[in-house]
Short mmCIF file of C-alpha atoms and ligand atoms in Angstrom, two decimals:
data_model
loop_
_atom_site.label_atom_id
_atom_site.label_comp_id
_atom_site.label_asym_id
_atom_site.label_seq_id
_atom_site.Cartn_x
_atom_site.Cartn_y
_atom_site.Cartn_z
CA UNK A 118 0.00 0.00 0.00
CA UNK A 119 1.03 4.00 -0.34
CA UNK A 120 3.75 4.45 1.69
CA UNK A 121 3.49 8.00 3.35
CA UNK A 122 1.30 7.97 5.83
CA UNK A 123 -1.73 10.13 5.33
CA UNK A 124 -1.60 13.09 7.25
CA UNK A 125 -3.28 12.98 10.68
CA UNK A 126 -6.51 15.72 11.09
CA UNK A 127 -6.32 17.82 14.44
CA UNK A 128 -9.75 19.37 15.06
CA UNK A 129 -10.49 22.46 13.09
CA UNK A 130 -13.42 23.29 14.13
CA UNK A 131 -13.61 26.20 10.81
CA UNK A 132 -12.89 24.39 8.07
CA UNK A 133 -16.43 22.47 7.24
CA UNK A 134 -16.31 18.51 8.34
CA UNK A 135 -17.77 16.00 6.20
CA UNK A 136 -19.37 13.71 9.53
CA UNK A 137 -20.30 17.12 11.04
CA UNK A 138 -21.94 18.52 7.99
CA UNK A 139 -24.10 15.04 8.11
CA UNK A 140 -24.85 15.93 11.91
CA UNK A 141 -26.27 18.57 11.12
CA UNK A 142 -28.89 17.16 8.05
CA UNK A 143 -29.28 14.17 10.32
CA UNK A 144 -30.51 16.69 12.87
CA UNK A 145 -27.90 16.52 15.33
CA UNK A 146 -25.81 18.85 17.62
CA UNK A 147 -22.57 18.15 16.94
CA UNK A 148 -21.63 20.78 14.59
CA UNK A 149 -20.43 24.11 14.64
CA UNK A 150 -20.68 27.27 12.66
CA UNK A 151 -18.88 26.13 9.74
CA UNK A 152 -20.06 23.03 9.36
CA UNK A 153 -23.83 24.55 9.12
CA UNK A 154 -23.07 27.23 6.71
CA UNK A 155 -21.63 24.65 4.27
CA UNK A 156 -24.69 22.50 4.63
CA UNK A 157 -26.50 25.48 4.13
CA UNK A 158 -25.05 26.50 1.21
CA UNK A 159 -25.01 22.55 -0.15
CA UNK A 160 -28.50 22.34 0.29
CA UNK A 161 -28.74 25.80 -2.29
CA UNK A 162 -27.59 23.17 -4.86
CA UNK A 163 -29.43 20.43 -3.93
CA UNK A 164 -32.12 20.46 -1.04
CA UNK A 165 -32.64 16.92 -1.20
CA UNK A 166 -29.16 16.46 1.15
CA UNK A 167 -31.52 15.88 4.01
CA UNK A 168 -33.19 13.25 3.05
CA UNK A 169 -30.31 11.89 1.11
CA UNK A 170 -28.64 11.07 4.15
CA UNK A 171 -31.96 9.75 5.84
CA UNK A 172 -32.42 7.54 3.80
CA UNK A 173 -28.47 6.67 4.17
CA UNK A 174 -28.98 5.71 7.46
CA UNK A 175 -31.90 3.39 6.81
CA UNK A 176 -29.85 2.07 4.20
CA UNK A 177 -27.34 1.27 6.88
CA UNK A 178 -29.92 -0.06 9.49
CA UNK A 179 -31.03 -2.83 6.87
CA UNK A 180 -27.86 -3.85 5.86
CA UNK A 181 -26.23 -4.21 9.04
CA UNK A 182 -29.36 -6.36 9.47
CA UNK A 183 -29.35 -8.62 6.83
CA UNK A 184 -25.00 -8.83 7.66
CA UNK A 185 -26.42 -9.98 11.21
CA UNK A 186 -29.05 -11.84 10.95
CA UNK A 187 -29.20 -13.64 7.65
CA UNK A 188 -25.45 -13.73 6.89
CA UNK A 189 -24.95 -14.34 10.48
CA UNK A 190 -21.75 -11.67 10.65
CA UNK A 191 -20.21 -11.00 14.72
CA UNK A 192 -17.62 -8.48 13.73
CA UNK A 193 -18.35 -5.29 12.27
CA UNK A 194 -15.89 -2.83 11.45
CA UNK A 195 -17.61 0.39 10.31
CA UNK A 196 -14.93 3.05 8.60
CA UNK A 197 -16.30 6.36 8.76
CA UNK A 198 -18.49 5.64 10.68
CA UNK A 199 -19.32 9.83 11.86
CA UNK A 200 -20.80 10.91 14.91
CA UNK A 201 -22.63 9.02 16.66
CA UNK A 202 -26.46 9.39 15.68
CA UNK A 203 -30.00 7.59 15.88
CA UNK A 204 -29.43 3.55 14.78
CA UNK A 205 -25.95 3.39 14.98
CA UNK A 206 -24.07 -0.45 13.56
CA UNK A 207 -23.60 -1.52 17.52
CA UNK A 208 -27.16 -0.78 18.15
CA UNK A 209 -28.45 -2.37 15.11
CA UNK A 210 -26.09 -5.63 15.65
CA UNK A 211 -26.83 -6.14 19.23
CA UNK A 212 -30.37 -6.07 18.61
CA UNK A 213 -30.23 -9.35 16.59
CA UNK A 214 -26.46 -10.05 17.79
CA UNK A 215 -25.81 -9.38 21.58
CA UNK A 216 -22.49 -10.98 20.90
CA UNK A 217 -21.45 -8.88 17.97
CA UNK A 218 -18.29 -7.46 17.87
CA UNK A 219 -18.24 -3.71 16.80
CA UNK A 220 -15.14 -1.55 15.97
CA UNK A 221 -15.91 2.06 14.39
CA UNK A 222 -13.54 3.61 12.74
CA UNK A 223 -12.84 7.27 11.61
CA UNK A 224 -10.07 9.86 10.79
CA UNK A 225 -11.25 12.37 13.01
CA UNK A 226 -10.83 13.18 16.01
CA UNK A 227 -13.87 14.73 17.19
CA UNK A 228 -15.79 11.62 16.29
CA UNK A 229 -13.55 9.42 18.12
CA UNK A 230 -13.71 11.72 20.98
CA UNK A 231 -17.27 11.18 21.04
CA UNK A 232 -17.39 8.33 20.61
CA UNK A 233 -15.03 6.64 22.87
CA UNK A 234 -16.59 8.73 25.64
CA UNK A 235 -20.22 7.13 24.62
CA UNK A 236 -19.45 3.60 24.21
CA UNK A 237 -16.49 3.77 27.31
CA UNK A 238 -18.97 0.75 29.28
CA UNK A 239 -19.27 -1.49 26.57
CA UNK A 240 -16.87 -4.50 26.26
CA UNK A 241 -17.89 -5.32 22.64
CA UNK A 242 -17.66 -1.82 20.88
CA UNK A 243 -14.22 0.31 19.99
CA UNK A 244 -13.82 3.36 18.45
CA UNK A 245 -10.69 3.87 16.86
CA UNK A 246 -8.73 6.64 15.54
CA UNK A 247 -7.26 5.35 11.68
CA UNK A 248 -7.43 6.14 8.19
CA UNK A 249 -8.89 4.60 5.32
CA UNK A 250 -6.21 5.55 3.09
CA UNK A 251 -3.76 3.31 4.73
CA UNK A 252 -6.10 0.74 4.85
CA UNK A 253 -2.92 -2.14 6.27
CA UNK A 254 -2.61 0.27 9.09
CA UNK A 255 -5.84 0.50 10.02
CA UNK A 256 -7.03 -3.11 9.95
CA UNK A 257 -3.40 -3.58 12.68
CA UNK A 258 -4.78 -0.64 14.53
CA UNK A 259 -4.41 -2.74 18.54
CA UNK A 260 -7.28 -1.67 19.29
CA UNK A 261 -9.14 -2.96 16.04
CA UNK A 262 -7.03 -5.70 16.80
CA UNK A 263 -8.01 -6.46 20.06
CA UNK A 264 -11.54 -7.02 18.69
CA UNK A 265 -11.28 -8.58 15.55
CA UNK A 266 -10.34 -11.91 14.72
CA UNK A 267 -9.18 -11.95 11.16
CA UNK A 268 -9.44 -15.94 10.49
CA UNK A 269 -13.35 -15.13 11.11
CA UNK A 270 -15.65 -13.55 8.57
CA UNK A 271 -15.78 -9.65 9.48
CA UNK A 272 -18.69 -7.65 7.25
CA UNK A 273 -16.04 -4.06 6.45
CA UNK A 274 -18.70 -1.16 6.22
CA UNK A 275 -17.91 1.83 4.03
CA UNK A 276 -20.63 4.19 4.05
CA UNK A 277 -20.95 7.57 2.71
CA UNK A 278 -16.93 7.52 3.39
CA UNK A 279 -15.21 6.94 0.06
CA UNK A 280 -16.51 10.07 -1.72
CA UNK A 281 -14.28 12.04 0.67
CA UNK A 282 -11.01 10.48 -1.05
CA UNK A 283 -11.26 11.97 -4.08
CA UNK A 284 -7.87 10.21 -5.87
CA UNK A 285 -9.54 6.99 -7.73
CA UNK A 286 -6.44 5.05 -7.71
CA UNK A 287 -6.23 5.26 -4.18
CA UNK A 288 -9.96 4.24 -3.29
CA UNK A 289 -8.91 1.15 -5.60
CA UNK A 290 -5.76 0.44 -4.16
CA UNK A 291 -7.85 0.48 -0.92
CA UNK A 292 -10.23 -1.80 -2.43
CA UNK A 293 -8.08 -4.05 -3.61
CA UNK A 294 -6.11 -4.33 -0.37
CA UNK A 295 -9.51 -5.15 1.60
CA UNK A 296 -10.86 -7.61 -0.47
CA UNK A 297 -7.47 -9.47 -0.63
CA UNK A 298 -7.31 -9.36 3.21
CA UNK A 299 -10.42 -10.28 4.46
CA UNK A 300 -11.19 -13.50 5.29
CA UNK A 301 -13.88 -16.09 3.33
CA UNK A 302 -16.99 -15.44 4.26
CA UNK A 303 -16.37 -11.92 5.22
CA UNK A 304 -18.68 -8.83 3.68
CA UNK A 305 -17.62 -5.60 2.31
CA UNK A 306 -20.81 -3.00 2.06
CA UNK A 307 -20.12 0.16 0.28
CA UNK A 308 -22.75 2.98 -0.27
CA UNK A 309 -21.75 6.41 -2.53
CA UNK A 310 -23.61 9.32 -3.69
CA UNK A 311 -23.10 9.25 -7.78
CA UNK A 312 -23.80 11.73 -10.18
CA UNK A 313 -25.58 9.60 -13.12
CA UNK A 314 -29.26 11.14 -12.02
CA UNK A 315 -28.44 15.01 -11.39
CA UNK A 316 -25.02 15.13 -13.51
CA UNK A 317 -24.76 19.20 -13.48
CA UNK A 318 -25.88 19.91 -9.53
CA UNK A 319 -23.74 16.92 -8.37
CA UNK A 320 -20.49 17.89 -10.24
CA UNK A 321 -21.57 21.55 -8.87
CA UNK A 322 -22.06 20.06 -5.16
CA UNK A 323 -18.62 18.12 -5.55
CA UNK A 324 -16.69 21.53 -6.22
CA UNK A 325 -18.22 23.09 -3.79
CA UNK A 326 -17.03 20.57 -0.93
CA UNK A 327 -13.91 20.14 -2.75
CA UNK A 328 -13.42 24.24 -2.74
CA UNK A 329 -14.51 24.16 0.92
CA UNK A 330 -11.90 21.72 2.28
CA UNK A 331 -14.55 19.20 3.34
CA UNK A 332 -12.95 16.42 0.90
CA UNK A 333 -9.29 15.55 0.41
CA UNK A 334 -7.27 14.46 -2.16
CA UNK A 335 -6.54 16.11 -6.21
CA UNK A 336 -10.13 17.63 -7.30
CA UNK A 337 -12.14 14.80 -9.60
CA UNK A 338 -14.88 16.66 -12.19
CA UNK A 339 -18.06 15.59 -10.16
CA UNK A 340 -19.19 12.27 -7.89
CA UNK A 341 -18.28 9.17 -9.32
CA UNK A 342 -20.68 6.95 -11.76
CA UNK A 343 -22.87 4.02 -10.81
CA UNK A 344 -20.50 1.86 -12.68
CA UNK A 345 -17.37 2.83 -11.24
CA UNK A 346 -19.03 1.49 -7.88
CA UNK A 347 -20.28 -1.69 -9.25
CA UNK A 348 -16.43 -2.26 -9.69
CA UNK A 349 -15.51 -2.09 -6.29
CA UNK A 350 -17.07 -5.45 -5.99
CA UNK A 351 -15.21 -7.20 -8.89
CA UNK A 352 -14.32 -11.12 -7.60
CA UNK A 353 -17.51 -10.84 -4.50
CA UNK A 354 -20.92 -12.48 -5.27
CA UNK A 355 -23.00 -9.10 -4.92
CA UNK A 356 -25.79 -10.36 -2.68
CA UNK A 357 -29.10 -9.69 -4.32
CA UNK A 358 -30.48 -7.02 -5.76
CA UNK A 359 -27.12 -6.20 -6.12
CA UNK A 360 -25.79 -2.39 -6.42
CA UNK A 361 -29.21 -0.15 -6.61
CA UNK A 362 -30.72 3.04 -5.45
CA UNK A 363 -30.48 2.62 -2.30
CA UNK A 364 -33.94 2.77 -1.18
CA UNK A 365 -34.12 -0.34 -3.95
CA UNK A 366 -31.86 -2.25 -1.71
CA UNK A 367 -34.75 -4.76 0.09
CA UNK A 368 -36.82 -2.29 1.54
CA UNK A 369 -38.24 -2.99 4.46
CA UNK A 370 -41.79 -0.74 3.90
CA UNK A 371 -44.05 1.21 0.92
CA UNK A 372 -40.74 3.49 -0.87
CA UNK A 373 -41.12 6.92 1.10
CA UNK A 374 -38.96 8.19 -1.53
CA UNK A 375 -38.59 7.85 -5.50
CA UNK A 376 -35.66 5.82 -5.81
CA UNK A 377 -34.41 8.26 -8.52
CA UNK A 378 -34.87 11.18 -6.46
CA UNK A 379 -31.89 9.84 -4.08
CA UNK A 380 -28.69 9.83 -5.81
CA UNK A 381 -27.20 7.21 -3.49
CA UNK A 382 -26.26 3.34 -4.65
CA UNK A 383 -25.16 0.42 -2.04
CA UNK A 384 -24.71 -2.82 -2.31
CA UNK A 385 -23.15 -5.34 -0.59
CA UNK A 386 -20.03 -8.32 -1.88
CA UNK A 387 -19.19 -11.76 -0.47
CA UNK A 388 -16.09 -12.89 -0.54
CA UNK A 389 -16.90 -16.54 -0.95
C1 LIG B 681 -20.31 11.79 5.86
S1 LIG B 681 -19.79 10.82 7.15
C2 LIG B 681 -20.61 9.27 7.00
C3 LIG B 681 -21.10 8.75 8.33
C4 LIG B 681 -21.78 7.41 8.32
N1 LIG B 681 -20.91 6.36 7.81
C5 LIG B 681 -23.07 7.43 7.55
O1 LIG B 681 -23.15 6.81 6.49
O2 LIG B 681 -24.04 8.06 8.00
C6 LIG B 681 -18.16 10.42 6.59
C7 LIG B 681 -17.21 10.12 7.72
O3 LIG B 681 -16.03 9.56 7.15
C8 LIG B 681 -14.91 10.09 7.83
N2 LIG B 681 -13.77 10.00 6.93
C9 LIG B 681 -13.50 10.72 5.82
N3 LIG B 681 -12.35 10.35 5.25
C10 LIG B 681 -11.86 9.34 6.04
C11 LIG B 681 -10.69 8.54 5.99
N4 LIG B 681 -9.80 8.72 5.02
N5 LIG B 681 -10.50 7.62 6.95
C12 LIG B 681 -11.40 7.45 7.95
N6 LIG B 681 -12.53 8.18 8.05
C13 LIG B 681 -12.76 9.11 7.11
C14 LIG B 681 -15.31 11.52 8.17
O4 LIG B 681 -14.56 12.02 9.24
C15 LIG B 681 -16.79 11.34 8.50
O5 LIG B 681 -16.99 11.13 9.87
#
């Protein structure tokens, strides 16, 4: 994998945060001033950011569990994973799972901060400070390690985190690297905003996080494409219906929203 090591965030609480920003359209209070006006302003380009990332987090709750209950997954490791909110993986997993194994993982501090100090009585969820772009580093993080057992089928969660590293070779060298490593029978459940349904608002949303500091990495013209997602799942059975809209992927009740109206796929690979 890259060899420098990605630079490590200190809280700044005025440049806009990507997990705050989603606070704050999830309804939470775990944002501050900066973080507001760039949702603010997002939401000029397209108001549907709200319920974009509602629907992400019901996206979430049913995949964590099918991973749970139907795939019958104990360890969890959520990447990205953002301040803590309503139906968070541990909560979801424990429900069907008590015994599930939960390690969230993000690269900032402020999360982890949180975090740590929310989940400090429970034996069977970490929160760990590491980085997705050094993907080898973060799966030997100790206290990942102390968790995880990597002979055993582990379900990797990566959502609404890979559209913050913009550089495509280095989301698929970080693809590549997790779907070598984990073990048979693991999981690896992705969901990404794309820009094949609003082309000209999404390309115009992407510059504006990319122009506000909210996103790292070289500047890419607009989200990435449906397709390029399906990719990250070369060589894993996609469990059905495969990548889709997300509110497509086995709803659970009547469609609140129109599927195209939420410019958000998931989908979930098995590594068989
Ligand atoms: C927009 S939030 C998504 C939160 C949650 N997963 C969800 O879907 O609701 C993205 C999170 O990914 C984190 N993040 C961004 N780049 C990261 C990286 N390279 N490594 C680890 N976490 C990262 C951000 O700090 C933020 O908390």
């Amino acid at each position: 994998m890259a060899s420098s090591k990605p630079e490590r965030p200190r809280l700044d609480t005025t440049t806009p945060n990507m997990g705050r920003v989603a606070d704050y359209f999830l309804g939470g209070k775990d944002n501050f001033a900066a973080d507001r006006e760039a949702a603010k302003a997002a939401m000029a380009i397209t108001p549907e950011l709200p319920v974009l990332w509602r629907e992400g987090r019901r996206f979430l709750g049913r995949a964590v569990r099918f991973l749970a209950q139907e795939a019958g997954i104990r360890q969890f490791i959520d990447v990205g994973c953002g301040l803590p909110t309503q139906g968070n993986v541990h909560e979801i997993a424990h429900a069907v799972a008590p015994d599930a194994r939960v390690v969230y993982v993000d690269n900032d501090p402020m999360v982890v901060v949180h975090g740590q100090a929310l989940l400090q009585d429970d034996r069977l969820t970490v929160v760990v400070e590491a980085d997705l772009r050094d993907p080898e580093a973060l799966l030997a993080d100790p206290g990942l390690t102390k968790m995880i057992n990597p002979e055993e089928p582990v379900a990797i969660l990566l959502f609404g985190v890979l559209q913050d590293i913009q550089d495509d070779s280095q989301v698929d060298q970080i693809i590549d690297y997790l779907r070598k490593t984990i073990s048979p029978g693991s999981y690896l459940a992705i969901s990404h905003p794309v820009g094949d349904l609003r082309p000209e608002a999404t390309a115009k949303l992407a510059a504006f996080y990319q122009n506000e500091g909210a996103v790292s990495g070289p500047h890419r013209k607009g989200l990435r494409s449906k397709a390029e997602i399906e990719r990250y799942f070369d060589g894993l059975a996609l469990v059905d219906p495969g990548v889709v809209y997300i509110p497509e992927w086995r709803p659970e009740d009547d469609l609140i929203h129109r599927p195209d109206s939420i410019w958000v796929v998931g989908g979930i690979g098995h590594k068989e």
